Every structure is written in structure tokens, then in C-alpha cells.
CSV table of C-alpha atoms in Angstrom, one decimal:
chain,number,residue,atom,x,y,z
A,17,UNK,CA,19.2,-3.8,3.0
A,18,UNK,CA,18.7,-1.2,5.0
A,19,UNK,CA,14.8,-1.8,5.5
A,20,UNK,CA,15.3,-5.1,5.9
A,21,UNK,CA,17.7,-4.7,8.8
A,22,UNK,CA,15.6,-2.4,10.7
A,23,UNK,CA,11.9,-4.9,10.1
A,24,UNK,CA,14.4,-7.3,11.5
A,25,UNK,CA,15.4,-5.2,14.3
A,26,UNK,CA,11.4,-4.4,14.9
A,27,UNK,CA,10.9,-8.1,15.3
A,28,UNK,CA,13.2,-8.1,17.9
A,29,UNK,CA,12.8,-5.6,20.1
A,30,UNK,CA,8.7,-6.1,19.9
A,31,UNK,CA,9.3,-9.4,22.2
A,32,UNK,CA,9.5,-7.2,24.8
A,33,UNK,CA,5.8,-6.0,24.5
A,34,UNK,CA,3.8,-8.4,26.3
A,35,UNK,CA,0.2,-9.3,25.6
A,36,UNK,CA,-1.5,-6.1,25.3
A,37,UNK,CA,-3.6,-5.6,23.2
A,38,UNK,CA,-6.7,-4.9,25.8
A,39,UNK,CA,-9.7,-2.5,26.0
A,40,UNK,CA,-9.3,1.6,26.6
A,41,UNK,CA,-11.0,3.7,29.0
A,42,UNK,CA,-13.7,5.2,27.0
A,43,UNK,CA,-14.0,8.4,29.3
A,44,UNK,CA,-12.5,11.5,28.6
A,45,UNK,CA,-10.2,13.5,31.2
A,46,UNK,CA,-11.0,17.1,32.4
A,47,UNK,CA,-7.7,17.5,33.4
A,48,UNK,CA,-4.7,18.6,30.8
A,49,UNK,CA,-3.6,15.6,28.9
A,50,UNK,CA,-0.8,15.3,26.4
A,51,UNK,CA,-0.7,12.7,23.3
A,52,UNK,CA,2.0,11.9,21.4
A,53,UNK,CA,1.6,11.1,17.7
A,54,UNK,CA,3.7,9.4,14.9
A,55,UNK,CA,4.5,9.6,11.7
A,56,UNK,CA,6.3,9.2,8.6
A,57,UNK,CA,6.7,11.6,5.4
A,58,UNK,CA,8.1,14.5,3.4
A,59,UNK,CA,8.1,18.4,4.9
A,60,UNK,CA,5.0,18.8,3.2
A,61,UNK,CA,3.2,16.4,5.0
A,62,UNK,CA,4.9,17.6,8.8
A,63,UNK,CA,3.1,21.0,7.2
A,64,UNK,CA,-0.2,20.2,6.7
A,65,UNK,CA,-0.1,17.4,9.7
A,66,UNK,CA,0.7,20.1,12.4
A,67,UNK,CA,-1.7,22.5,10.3
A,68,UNK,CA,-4.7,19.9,11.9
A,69,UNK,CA,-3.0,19.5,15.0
A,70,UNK,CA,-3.7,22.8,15.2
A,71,UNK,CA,-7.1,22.8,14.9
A,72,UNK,CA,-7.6,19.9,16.9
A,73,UNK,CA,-6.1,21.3,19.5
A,74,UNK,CA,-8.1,24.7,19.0
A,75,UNK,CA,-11.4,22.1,19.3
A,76,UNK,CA,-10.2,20.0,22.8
A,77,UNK,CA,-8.1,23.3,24.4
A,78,UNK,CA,-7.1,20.7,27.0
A,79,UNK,CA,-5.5,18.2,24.8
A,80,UNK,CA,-2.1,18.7,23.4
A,81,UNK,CA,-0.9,16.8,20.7
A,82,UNK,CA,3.2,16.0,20.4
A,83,UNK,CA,4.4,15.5,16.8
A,84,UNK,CA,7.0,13.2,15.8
A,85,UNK,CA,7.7,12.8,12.7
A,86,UNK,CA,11.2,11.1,10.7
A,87,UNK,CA,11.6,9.8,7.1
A,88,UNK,CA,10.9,6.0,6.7
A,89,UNK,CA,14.0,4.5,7.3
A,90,UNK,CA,14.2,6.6,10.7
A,91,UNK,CA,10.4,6.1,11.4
A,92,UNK,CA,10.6,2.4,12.0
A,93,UNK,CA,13.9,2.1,13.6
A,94,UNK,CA,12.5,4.8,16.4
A,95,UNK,CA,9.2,2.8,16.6
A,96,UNK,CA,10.3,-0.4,17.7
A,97,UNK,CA,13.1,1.3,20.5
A,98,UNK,CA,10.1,3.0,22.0
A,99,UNK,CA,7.7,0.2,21.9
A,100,UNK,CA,10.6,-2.6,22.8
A,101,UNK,CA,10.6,0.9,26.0
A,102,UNK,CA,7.6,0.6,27.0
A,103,UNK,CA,7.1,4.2,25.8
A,104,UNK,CA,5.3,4.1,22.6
A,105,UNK,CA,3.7,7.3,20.9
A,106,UNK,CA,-0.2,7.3,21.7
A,107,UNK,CA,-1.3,7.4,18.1
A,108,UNK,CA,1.0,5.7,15.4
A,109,UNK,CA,1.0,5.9,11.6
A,110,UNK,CA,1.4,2.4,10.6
A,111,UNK,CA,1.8,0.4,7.2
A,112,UNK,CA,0.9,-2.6,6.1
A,113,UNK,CA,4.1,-4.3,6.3
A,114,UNK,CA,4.6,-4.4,9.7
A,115,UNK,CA,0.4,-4.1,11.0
A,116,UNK,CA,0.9,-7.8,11.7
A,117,UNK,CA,4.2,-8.0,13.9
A,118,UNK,CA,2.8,-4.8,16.2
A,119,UNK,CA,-0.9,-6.3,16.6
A,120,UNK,CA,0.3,-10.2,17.3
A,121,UNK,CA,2.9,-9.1,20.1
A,122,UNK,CA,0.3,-6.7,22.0
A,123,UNK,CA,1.4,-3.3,20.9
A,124,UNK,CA,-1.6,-2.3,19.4
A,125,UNK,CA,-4.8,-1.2,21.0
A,126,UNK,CA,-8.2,-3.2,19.7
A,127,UNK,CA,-10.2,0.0,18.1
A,128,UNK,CA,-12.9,-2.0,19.1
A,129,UNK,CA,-12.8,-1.0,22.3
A,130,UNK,CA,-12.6,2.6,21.2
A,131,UNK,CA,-15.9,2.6,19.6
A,132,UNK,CA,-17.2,5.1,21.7
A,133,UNK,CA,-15.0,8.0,20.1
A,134,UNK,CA,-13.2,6.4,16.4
A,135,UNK,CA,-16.3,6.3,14.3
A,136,UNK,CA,-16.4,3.9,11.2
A,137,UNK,CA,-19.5,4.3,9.4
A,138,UNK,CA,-18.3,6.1,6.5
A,139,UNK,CA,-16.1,3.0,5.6
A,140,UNK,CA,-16.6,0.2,3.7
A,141,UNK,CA,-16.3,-3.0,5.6
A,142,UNK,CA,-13.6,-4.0,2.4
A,143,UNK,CA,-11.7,-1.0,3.4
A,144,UNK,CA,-11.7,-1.7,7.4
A,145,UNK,CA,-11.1,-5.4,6.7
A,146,UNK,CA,-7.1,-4.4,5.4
A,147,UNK,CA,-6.8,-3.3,9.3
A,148,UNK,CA,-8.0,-6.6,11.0
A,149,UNK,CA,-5.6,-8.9,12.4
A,150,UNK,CA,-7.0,-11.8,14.0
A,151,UNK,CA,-10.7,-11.2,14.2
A,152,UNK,CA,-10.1,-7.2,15.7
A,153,UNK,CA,-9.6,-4.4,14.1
A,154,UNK,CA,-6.2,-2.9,15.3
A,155,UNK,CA,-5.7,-0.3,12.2
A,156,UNK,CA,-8.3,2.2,10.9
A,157,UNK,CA,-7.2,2.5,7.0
A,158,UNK,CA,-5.9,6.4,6.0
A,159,UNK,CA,-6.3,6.3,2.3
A,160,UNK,CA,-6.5,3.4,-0.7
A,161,UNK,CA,-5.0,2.7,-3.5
A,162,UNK,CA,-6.1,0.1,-5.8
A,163,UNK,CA,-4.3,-2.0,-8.6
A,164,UNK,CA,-4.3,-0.5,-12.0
A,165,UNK,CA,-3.1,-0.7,-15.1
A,166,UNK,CA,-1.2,2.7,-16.3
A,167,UNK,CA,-1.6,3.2,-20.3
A,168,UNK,CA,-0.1,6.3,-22.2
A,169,UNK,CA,-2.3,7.0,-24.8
A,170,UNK,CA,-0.4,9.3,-26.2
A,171,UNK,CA,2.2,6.9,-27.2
A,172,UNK,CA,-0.8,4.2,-28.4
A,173,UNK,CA,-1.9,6.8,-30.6
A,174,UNK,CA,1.3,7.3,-32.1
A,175,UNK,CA,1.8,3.9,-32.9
A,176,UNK,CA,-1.6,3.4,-34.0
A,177,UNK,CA,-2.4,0.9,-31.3
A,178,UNK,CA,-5.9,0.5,-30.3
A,179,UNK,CA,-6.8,1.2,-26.3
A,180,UNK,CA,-7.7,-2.0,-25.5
A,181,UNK,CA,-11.3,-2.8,-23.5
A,182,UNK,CA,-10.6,-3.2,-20.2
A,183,UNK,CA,-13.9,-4.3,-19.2
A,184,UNK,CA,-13.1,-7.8,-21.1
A,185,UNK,CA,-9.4,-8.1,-22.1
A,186,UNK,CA,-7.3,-11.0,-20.5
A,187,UNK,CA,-3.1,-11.2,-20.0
A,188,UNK,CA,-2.8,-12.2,-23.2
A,189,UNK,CA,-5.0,-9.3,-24.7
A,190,UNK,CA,-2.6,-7.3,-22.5
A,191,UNK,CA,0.7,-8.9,-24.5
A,192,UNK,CA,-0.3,-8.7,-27.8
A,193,UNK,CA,-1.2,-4.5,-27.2
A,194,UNK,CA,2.1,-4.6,-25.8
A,195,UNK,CA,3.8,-6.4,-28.7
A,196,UNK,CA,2.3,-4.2,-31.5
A,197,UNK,CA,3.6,-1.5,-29.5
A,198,UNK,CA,7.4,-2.7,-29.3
A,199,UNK,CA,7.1,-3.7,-33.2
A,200,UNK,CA,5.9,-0.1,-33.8
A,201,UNK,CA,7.8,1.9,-31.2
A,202,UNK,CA,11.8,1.4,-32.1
A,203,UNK,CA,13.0,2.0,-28.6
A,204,UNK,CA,10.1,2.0,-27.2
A,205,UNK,CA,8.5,-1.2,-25.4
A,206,UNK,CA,4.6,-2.0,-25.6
A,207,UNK,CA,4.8,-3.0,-21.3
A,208,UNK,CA,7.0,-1.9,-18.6
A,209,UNK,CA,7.7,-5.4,-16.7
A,210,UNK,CA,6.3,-6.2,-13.6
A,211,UNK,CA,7.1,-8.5,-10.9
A,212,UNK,CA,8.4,-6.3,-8.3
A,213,UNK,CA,6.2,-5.4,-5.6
A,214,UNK,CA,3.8,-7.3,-4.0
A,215,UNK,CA,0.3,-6.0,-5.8
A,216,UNK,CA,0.6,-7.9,-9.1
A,217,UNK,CA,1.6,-11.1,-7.3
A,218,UNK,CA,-1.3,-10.9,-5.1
A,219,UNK,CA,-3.1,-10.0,-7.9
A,220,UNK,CA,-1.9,-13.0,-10.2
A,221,UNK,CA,-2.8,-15.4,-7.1
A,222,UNK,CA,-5.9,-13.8,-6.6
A,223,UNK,CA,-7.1,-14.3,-10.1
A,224,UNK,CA,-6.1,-18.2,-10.2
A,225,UNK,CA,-8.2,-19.0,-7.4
A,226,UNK,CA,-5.5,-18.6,-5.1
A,227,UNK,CA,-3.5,-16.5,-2.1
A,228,UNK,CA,-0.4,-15.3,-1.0
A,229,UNK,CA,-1.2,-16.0,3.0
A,230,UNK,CA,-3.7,-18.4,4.5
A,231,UNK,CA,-5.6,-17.2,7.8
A,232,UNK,CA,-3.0,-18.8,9.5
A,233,UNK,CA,-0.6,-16.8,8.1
A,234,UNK,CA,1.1,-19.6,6.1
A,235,UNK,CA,2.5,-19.0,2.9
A,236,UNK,CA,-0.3,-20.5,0.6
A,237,UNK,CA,0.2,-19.4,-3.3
A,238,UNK,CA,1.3,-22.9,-5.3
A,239,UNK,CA,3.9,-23.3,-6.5
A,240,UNK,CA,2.3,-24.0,-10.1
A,241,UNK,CA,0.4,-20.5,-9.8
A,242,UNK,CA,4.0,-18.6,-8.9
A,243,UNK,CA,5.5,-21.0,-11.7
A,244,UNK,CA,3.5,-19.1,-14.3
A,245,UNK,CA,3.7,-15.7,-13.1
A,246,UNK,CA,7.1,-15.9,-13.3
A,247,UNK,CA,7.2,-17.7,-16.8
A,248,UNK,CA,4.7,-14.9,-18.1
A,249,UNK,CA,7.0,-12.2,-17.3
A,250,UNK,CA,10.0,-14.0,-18.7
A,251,UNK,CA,8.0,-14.1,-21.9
A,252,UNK,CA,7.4,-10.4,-22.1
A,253,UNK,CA,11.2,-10.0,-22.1
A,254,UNK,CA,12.3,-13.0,-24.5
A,255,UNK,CA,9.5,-11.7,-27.0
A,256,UNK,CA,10.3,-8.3,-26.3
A,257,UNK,CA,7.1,-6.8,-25.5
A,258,UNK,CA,8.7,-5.9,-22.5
A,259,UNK,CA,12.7,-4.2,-22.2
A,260,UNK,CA,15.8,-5.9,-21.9
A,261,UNK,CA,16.2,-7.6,-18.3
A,262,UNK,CA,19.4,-5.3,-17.5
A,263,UNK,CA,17.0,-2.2,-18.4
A,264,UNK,CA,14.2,-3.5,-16.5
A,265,UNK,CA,16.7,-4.3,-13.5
A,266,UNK,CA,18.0,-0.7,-13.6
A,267,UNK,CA,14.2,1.2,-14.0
A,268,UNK,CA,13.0,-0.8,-11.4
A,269,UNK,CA,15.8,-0.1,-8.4
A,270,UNK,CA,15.4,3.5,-9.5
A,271,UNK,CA,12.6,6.6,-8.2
A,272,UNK,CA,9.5,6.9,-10.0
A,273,UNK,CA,10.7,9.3,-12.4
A,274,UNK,CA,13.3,7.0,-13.9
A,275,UNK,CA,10.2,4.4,-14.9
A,276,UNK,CA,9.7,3.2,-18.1
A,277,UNK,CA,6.5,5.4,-17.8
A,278,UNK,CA,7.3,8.3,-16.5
A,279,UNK,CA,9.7,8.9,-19.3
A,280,UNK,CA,7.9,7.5,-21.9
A,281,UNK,CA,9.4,4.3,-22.6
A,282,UNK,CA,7.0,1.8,-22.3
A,283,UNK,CA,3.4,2.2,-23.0
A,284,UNK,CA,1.6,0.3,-20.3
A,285,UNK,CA,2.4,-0.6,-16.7
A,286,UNK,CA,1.0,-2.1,-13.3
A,287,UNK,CA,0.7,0.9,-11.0
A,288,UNK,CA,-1.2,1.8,-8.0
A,289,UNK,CA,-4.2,3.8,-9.2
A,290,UNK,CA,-2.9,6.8,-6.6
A,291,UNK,CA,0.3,7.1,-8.7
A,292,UNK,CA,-1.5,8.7,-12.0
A,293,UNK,CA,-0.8,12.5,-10.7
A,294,UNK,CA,3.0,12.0,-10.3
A,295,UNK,CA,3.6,9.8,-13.2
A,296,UNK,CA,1.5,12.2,-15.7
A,297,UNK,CA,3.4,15.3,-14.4
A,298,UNK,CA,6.8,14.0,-14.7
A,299,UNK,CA,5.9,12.1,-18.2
A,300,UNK,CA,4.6,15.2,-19.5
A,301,UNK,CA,1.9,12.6,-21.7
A,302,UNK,CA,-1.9,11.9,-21.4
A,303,UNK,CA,-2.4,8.8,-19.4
A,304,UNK,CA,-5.2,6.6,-18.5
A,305,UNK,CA,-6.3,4.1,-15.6
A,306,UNK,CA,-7.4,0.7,-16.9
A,307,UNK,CA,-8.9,-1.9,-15.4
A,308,UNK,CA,-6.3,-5.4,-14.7
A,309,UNK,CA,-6.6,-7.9,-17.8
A,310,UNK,CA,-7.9,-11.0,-16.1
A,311,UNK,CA,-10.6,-9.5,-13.8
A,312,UNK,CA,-13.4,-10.3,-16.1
A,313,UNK,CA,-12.3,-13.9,-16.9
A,314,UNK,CA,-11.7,-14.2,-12.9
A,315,UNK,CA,-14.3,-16.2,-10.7
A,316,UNK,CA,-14.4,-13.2,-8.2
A,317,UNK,CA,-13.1,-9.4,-8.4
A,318,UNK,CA,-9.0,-10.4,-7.9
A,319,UNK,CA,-8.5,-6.0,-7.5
A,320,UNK,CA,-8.7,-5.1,-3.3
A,321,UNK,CA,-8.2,-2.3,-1.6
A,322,UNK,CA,-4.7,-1.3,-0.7
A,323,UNK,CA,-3.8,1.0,2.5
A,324,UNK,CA,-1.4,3.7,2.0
A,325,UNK,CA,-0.9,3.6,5.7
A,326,UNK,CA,-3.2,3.4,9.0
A,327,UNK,CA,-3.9,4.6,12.1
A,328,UNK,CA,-3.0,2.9,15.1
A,329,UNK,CA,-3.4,3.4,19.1
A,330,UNK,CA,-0.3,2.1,21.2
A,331,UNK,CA,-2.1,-0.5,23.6
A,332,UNK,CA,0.2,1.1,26.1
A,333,UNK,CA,-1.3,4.5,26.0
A,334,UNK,CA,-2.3,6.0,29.3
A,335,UNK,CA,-4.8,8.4,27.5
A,336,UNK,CA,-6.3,5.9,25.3
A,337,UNK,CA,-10.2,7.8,25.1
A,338,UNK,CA,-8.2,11.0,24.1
A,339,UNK,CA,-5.9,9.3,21.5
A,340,UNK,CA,-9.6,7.9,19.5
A,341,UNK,CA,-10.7,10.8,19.5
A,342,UNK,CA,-8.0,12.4,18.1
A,343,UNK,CA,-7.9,9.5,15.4
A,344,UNK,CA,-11.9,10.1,15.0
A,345,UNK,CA,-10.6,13.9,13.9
A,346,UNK,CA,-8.1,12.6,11.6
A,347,UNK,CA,-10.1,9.8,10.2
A,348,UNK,CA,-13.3,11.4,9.9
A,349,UNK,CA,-13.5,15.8,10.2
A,350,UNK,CA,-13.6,17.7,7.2
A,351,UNK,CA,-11.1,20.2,8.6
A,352,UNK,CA,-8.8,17.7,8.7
A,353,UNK,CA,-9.9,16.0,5.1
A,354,UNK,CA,-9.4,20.1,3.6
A,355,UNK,CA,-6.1,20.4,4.6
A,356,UNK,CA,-4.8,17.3,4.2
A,357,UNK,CA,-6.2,16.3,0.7
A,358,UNK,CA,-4.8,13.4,-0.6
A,359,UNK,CA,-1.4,13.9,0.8
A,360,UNK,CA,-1.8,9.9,2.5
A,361,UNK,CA,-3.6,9.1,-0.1
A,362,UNK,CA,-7.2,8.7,-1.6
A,363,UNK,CA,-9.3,8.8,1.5
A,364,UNK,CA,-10.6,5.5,2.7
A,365,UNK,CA,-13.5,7.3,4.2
A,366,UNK,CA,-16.2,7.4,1.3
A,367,UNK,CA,-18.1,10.6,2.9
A,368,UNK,CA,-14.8,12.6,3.3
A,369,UNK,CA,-13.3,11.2,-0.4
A,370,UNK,CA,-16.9,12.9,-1.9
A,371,UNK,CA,-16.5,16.2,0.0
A,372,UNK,CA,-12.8,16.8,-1.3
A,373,UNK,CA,-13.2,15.6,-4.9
A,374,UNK,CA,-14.1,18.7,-6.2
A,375,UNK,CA,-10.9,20.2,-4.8
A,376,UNK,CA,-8.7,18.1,-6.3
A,377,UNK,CA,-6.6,18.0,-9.8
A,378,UNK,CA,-8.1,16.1,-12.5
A,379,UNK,CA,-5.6,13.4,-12.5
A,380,UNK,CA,-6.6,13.0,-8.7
A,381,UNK,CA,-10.1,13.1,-9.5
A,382,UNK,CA,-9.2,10.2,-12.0
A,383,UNK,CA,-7.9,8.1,-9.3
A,384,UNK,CA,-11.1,8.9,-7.0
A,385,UNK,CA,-13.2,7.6,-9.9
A,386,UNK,CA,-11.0,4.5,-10.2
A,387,UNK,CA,-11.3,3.6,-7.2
A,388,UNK,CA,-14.9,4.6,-6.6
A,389,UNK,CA,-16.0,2.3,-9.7
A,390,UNK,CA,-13.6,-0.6,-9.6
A,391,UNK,CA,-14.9,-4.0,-8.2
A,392,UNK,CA,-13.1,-5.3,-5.3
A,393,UNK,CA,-12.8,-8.7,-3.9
A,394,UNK,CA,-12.1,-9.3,-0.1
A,395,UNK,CA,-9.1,-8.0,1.7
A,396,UNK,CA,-6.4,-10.3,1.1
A,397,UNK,CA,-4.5,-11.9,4.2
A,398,UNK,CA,-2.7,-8.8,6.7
A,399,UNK,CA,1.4,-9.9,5.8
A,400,UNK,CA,2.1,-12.0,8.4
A,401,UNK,CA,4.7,-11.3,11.1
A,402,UNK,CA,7.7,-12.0,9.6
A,403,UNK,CA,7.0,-11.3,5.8
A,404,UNK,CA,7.9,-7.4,5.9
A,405,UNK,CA,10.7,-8.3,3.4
A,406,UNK,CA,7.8,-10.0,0.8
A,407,UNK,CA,8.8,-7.3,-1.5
A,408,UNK,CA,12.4,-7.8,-1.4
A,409,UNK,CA,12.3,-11.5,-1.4
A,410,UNK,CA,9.7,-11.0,-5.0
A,411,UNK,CA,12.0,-8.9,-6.7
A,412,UNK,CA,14.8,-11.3,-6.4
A,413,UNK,CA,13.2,-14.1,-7.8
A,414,UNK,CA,11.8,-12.0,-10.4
A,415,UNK,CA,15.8,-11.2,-11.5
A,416,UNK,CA,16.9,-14.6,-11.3
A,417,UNK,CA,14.0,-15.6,-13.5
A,418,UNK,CA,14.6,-12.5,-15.7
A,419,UNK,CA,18.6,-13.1,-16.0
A,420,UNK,CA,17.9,-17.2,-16.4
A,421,UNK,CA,19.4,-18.2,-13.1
A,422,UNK,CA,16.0,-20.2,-12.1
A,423,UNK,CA,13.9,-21.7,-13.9
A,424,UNK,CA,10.3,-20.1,-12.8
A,425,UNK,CA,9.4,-23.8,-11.2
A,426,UNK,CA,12.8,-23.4,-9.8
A,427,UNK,CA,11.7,-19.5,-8.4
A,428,UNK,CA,8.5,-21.2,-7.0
A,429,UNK,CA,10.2,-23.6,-4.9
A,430,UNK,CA,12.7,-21.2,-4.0
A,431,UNK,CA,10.3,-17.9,-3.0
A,432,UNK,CA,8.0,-20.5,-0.9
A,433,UNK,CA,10.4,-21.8,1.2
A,434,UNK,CA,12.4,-18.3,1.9
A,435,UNK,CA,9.4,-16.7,3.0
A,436,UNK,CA,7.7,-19.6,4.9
A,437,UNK,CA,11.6,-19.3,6.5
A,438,UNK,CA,11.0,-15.9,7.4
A,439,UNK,CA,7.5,-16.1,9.2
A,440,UNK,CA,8.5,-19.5,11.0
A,441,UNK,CA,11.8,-17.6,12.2
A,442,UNK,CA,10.1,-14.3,13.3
């Protein structure tokens, strides 16, 4: 409730941006200039961000760089006051949820315009797509994550279950590995249920031909294609490949620890490929990525890059040449890249994700290979202004589907018209 109070707060108090949104000086000051820069996270990463402050600062002695930095719930709150204040920071750590509602009221500076200084090269055009909002790019992608399928093959081998191929298996390939293990495993269930964030829904649209968003930012996915995500993840509980809908309920409103992977409960599970390190040290098992059952059955590649966050430049900045460039050093410096690993995630730049590799634990490196061999499609549809609360609004459909309060025709008609609710009132 709490994030969904303060996105609705951030709706609000963005009316009072204005247009924005224009082109930056692309000439740096001689003179002393001082930036002020955004973000969310743990102590760790306040450590290692103020680390390449540091040495940015070191580099342009007449630049000095501000942190400001609060947990998420704080973060966003803070935001919109200064924006909705006319007195945004200069360089913001943004997320995907709320890219939209910042960029379509003018908040947001057009990097475009910044070309000069933020360099892009080193990016694919899939990954810089995830930042575009209306034909400009307003966000350059930190680090991705792509779409994965977690399996514990310590547990498949000690149910005698096969690893199934993921370069041809489909959903139902995926059920029936799941099934064996649940008929083998006593308390433990072949899947760990889905239906909870926004990735496997995208993902289910996205293999049926379909999306979540149109370019218009209208809720598109039909209501057949929700019908039958919804009815397939009913039937992973009613045939018990998947837990109990009360256990499933409880694992998913807890921490990451708490999963039915993480504590070796459930063989295989939809995960972000980026998750693999934490999950493996807090299971304590040998687990591997898989590709999603469906891609190879799919028209087009339905896995896409996922941001873990962005930089941003407030359209409002008075030192908007200085702020690039300080992005440019984030984005794309090795110093930066050393220190800050994959503390924000796999790096979307693909020259800086090759440099650090070697550095990195071998569940990281897995990731990096995941995501340096999967096939992506396009970049689905920036979440409109308006839909920061997708997530929320998913996951309650999902337990009324789950608990047999809707049918999932019933959860169709009912998740459409929410969220189309939700945009149209933003």
C-alpha cells in the first residue's frame, strides 16, 4: 500500500512540471559547478557510489557532485516533492515503473540533446529502446536482467528428473518436469507458481502474439490471452505441480529468502536471470539458468531486456552539459564499472559487461552468459503513466484466481478494466 500511495502521490505533484523536456547546453562551464545526484539502495551501494564520485570528481576538479541517497519507499516520495518544487536533483536514478509519468509531464531531459557528452555506442539499440518514451530517449539503461527460468538441479537429480532442453521445451514440457517432481518430492513441489510480477505476464503475452501496452499506452493484452495465463497457473496448483494457494500466497508476499527456491521447496521458478547469485547462496544448492518454455515454439524471441534502473537528467537542470557527462562516467568508465560491479545490475553496456566478467563470482558470470546468449525480442511498451501499480494490480488477480474467487475469464475482464482505470485516471 505503501508504494502505491506514494506513485499516486508522484502523479500528483508531477502536474506541476510543465512541458520540459527540451534541449541542454552542450558546453561545459570553467567556472565551479555543483550537481546534485539521486538514488536509491542499500549502504553498500551509498559505498561504492560515493567511491566513483570520488574519482569523478578527482577527473573534473571543478565539478562537485551532491549525493542523495534514501531507501525506496523514501526515494520516490522525495522525488516527486522536489520535482512538483521545481528543484529536482541534476542526475536521477530512475525505474521503470515510473520512466513514463516523469518523461510525459516534462521532468526529464531528451539525452538526445546530450549527445555531445552521454555516449551510447557500447549499447545495443534493444537495450537503449527500454529508455525511450515517445520517440526520445529520456533514460540511459544501468544494468539488465532478462527472464529466466531458475532450476535446482540438485533437487532434479534427487528425484531422478531429467533437466529438460530448453532450447525446444514448451509450458507443458515445463508442467510435466514439474509434476514428476511433486510425485517424487513429498513436500517438495516440481514449480514454484508464478503470476506475480509483471515479467511472466509480459512474457505470456509476448509469446501469444500479443502485449501488455499498445504505443498509445492502452492496455492491449486480450482478454482470451490473460484468460489462459491465469487458467494455466490455476492448473499448476489444482494438479499440484505447483504448492498449495495459501503457501504460494505466503512465499510470494515474503523476501527472497523465504521463496520456494531459495529454501529448496520447489524445483523450478520464473526468476530474473540477475537473481541466480542470491538465490544459490541462500539455497545452499547448484542451480541453473534455463531458457523460458515457449520461446522456441514462439513466432519471435518473447525474452527482452529488463532495466534494473536508469539514468535520468532533470530537464530542469541548470548544469545540464555537466550532469551528461557525469552520466557518460557512470554509464560508460571502467573506473566506475570496477567499483561498482554488478551492484545495479548486469551492465547494459556490452564493452564495460566484457571488461568486468572476469572479476566477477561464477554465479554472476552465469548471469552475464545468460544474458549475453539469450535471444531478445523488441523492448516491450515503457508502463504507461498511470500503471506503476501493474504489479500490484497482477498479484491480486493471480489470488482470486488461485483462491477460486474469479474465474480466470472473470480475472481478464476484471485486470483490463482496473488498469485501463488507472492510466485514463492518471
Amino acid at each position: 500500500m505503501r508504494r502505491i500511495a506514494l506513485a499516486a502521490a508522484a502523479a500528483l505533484m508531477l502536474t506541476a512540471c510543465g512541458s520540459g523536456g527540451g534541449s541542454a547546453s552542450q558546453e561545459l562551464s570553467k567556472d565551479p559547478v555543483t550537481l546534485r545526484f539521486t538514488w536509491w539502495g542499500a549502504d553498500e551501494r551509498h559505498k561504492r557510489t560515493q567511491q566513483v564520485i570520488d574519482i569523478f570528481q578527482k577527473k573534473y576538479p571543478n565539478i562537485t557532485v551532491k549525493g542523495e541517497f534514501k531507501d525506496w519507499n523514501g526515494y520516490w516520495e522525495s522525488l516527486a516533492t522536489t520535482v512538483a518544487a521545481n528543484d529536482a536533483p541534476d542526475i536521477i536514478q530512475m525505474d521503470e515503473l515510473y520512466l513514463a509519468s516523469y518523461a510525459e509531464r516534462g521532468a526529464l531531459l531528451d539525452l538526445g540533446t546530450a549527445s555531445k557528452h552521454v555516449k551510447t555506442a557500447d549499447f545495443d539499440k534493444s537495450a537503449l529502446d527500454t529508455g525511450i518514451v515517445k520517440g526520445k530517449q529520456y533514460a540511459l539503461p544501468v544494468g539488465l536482467a532478462t527472464y529466466a527460468i531458475v532450476a535446482n538441479t540438485d533437487l532434479l537429480d534427487q528425484f531422478k528428473v531429467k533437466v529438460p532442453d530448453d532450447a525446444t521445451w514448451t509450458w507443458e514440457d515445463f508442467k510435466k518436469t514439474g509434476d514428476a517432481v511433486s510425485k517424487a518430492g513429498g513436500k517438495v513441489t516440481g514449480v514454484q507458481s508464478f503470476g506475480f510480477d509483471a515479467g511472466s505476464l509480459n512474457i505470456w503475452a509476448r509469446q501469444n502474439g500479443a502485449a501488455l501496452f499498445d504505443e498509445a499506452g492502452k492496455v492491449a493484452v486480450p482478454e482470451n490471452v490473460l484468460a489462459s495465463y491465469w487458467t494455466f497457473i490455476k492448473d499448476l496448483a489444482t494438479s499440484g505441480v505447483s504448492p498449495a494457494p495459501s503457501v504460494t500466497i505466503e512465499r510470494a508476499g515474503g523476501p527472497l529468502d523465504q521463496s520456494g527456491t531459495a529454501t529448496n521447496a520447489s524445483a523450478l521458478a520464473t526468476w530474473w536471470n540477475t537473481q541466480l547469485t542470491s538465490l544459490s547462496a541462500a539455497s545452499g544448492s547448484k542451480l541453473k539458468l534455463l531458457k523460458l518454455p515457449g520461446e522456441a515454439q514462439a513466432s519471435s524471441p518473447a525474452a527482452y531486456y529488463k532495466p534494473s534502473m536508469f539514468w535520468s537528467i532533470s530537464s530542469r537542470s541548470k548544469h545540464p552539459a555537466e550532469a551528461a557527462l557525469f552520466v557518460d562516467f557512470l554509464a560508460n568508465s571502467q573506473e566506475a564499472a570496477d567499483i561498482m560491479l554488478t551492484d545495479r545490475g548486469v551492465p547494459a553496456n556490452t564493452k564495460i559487461r566484457t571488461a568486468i566478467t572476469p572479476k566477477l563470482a561464477e554465479t554472476d558470470k552465469a548471469a552475464v552468459e545468460f544474458l549475453d546468449t539469450i535471444k531478445v525480442g523488441t523492448a516491450p511498451r515503457v508502463t504507461p503513466n498511470g500503471a506503476s501499480n501493474l504489479e500490484a494490480i497482477i498479484k491480486r488477480h493471480t489470488e482470486e484466481v488461485l483462491f477460486d474467487r474469479q474465474t480466470p475469464e472473470q480475472a481478464a475482464k476484471s485486470f483490463i478494466k482496473e488498469l485501463q482505470a488507472e492510466i485514463d485516471g492518471a
